[in-house]
Short mmCIF file of C-alpha atoms in Angstrom, two decimals:
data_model
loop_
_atom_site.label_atom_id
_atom_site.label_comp_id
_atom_site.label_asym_id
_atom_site.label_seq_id
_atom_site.Cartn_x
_atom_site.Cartn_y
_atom_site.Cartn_z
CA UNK A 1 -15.25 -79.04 -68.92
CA UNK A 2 -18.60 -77.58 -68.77
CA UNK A 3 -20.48 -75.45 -66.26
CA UNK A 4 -22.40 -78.86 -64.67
CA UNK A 5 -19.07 -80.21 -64.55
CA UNK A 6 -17.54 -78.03 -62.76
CA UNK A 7 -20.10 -77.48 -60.06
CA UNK A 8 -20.07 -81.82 -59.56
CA UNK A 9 -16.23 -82.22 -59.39
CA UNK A 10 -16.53 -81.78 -56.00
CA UNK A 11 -18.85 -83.84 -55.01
CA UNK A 12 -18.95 -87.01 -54.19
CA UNK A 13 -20.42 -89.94 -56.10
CA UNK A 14 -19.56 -92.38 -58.55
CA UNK A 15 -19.87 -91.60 -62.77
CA UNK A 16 -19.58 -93.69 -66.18
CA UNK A 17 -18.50 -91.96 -69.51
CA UNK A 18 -19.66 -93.44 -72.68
CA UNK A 19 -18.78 -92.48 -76.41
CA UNK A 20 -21.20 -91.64 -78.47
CA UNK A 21 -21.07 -92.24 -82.34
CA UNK A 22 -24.20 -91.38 -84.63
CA UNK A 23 -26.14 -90.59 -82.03
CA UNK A 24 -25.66 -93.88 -80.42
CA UNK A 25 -24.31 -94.37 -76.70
CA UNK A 26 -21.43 -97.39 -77.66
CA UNK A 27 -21.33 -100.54 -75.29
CA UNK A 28 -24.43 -98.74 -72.89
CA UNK A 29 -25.21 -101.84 -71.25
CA UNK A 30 -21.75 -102.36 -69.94
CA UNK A 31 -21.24 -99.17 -68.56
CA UNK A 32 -24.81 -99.41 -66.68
CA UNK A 33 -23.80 -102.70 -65.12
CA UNK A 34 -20.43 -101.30 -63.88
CA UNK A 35 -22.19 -98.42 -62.95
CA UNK A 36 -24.56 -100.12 -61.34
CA UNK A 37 -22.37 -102.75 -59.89
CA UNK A 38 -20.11 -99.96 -58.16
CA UNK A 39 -23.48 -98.43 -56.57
CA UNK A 40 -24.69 -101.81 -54.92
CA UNK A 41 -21.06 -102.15 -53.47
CA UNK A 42 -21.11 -98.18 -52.34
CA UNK A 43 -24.41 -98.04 -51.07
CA UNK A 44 -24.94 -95.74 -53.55
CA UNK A 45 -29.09 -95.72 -54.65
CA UNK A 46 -29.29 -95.84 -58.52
CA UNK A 47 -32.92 -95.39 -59.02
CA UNK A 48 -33.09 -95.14 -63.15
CA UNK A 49 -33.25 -98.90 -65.04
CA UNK A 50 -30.77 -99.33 -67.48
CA UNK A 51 -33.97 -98.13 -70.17
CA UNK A 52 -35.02 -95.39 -68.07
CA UNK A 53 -31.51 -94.38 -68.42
CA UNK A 54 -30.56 -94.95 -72.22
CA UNK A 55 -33.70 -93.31 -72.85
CA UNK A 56 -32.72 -90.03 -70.41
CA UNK A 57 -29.18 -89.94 -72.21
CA UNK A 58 -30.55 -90.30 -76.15
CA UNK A 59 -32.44 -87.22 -74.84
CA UNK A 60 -29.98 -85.07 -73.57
CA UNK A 61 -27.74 -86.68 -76.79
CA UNK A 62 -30.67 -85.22 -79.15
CA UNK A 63 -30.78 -81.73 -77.49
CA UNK A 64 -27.11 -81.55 -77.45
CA UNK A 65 -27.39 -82.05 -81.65
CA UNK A 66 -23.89 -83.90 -81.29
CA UNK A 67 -23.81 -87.01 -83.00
CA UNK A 68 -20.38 -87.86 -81.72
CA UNK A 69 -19.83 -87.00 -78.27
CA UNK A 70 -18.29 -87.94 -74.92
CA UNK A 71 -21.42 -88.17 -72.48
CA UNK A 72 -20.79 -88.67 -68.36
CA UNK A 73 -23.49 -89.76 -66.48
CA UNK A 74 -22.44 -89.39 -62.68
CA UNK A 75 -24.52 -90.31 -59.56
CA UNK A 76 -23.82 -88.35 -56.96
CA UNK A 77 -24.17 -89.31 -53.35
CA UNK A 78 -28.08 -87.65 -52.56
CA UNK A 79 -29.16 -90.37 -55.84
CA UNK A 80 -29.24 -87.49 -58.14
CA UNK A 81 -28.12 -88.54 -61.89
CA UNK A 82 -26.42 -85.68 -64.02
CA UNK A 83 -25.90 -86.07 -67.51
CA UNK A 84 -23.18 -84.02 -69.41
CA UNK A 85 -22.57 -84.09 -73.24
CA UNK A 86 -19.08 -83.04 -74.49
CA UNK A 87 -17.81 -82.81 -77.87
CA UNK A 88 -15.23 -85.35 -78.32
CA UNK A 89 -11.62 -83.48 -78.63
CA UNK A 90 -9.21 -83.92 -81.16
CA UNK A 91 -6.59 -86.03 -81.09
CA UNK A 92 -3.17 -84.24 -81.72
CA UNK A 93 -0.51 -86.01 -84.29
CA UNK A 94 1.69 -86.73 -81.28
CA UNK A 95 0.27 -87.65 -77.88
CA UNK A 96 2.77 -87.14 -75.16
CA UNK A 97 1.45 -89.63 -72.17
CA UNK A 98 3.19 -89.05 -69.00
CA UNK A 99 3.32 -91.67 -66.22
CA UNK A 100 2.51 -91.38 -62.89
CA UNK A 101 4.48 -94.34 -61.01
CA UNK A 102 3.35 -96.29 -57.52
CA UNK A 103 -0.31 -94.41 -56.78
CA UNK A 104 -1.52 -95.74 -54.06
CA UNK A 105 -5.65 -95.23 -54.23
CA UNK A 106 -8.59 -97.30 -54.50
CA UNK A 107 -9.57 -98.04 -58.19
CA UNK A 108 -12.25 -99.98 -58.24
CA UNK A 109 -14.69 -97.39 -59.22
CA UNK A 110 -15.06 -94.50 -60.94
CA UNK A 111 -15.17 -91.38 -58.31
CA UNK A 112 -16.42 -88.01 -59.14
CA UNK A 113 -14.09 -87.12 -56.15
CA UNK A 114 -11.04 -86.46 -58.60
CA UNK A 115 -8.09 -84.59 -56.89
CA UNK A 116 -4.87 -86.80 -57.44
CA UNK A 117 -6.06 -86.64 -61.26
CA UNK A 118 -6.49 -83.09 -62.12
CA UNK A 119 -3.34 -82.33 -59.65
CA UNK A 120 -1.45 -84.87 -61.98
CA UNK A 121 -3.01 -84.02 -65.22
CA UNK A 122 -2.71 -80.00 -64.46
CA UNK A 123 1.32 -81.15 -63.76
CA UNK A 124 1.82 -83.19 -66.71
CA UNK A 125 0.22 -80.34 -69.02
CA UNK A 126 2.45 -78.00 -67.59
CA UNK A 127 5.45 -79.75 -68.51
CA UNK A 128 4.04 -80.83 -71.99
CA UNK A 129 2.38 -83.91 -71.87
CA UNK A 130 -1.50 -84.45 -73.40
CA UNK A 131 -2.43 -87.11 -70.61
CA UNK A 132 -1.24 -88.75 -67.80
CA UNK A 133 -1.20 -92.89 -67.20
CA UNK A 134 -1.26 -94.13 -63.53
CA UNK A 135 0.87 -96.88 -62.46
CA UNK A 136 0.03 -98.89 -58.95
CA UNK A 137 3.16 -100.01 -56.45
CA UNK A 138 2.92 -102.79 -58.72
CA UNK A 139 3.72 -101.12 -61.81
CA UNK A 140 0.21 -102.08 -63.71
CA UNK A 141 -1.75 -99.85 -65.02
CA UNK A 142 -4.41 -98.64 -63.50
CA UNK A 143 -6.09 -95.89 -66.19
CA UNK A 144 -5.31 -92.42 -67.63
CA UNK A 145 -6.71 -89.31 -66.00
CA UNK A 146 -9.02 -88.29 -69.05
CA UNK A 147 -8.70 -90.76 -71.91
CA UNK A 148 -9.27 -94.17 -72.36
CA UNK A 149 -6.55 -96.15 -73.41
CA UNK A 150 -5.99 -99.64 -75.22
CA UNK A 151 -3.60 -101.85 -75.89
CA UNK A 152 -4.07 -104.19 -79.06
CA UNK A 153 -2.20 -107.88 -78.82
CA UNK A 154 -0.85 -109.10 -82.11
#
């Protein structure tokens, strides 16, 4: 986590984070809209267009000289927009995911406001796991504190 990071986790506000490859911010558009979508429904003023905003993050994405990169863009409560760049971490041979059963939390957007994860994630590291997966009282999953994860259907 970097030093901007840090200083936001605490705050309130709403964020996106996008995967960069080549320089390129993958699937932008459809991490504005649900960024954008969650800020009409929070009353949350997102000021930037979806250009004003590409354009803002291949800047910071040039200065950062990362071509491959995990990039958050988080809008915080006051309408300020911070951008942080991250080099993307490796992914071990084994991945130990531990599961967090029956949490009972609103989902529907992404909040900066992020104690149940890091309390969950700084657990699950300590007893060995890379990530934690949350389950709701309905046993479906819901998302992993840090990573993304997918499921491919053959």
């Amino acid at each position: 986590m970097n030093n901007g990071e840090s200083k936001m986790f605490n705050l309130s506000g709403i964020f996106e984070t996008i995967r960069c490859e080549k320089g390129i911010p993958l699937f932008f558009e459809d991490h504005y809209e649900r960024l954008s979508g969650s800020a009409k429904e929070l009353d949350l003023n997102l000021t930037s267009s979806s250009k004003n905003l590409r354009a803002m993050t291949l800047g910071e994405l040039k200065k950062s000289n990362l071509t491959s990169a995990k990039l958050k863009i988080s809008l915080l409560d006051d309408s300020q927009i911070n951008i942080s760049i991250n080099p993307i971490d490796k992914t071990p041979e084994v991945f130990k995911l531990n599961i967090e059963k029956g949490v009972d939390v609103e989902y529907n957007h992404k909040y900066l406001k992020r104690d149940l994860y890091e309390k969950a994630f700084k657990t699950s590291k300590e007893k060995g796991f890379n990530e934690v997966l949350f389950t709701d009282k309905k046993n479906e999953i819901l998302e992993c504190s840090r990573t993304n994860i997918f499921f491919i259907l053959k």
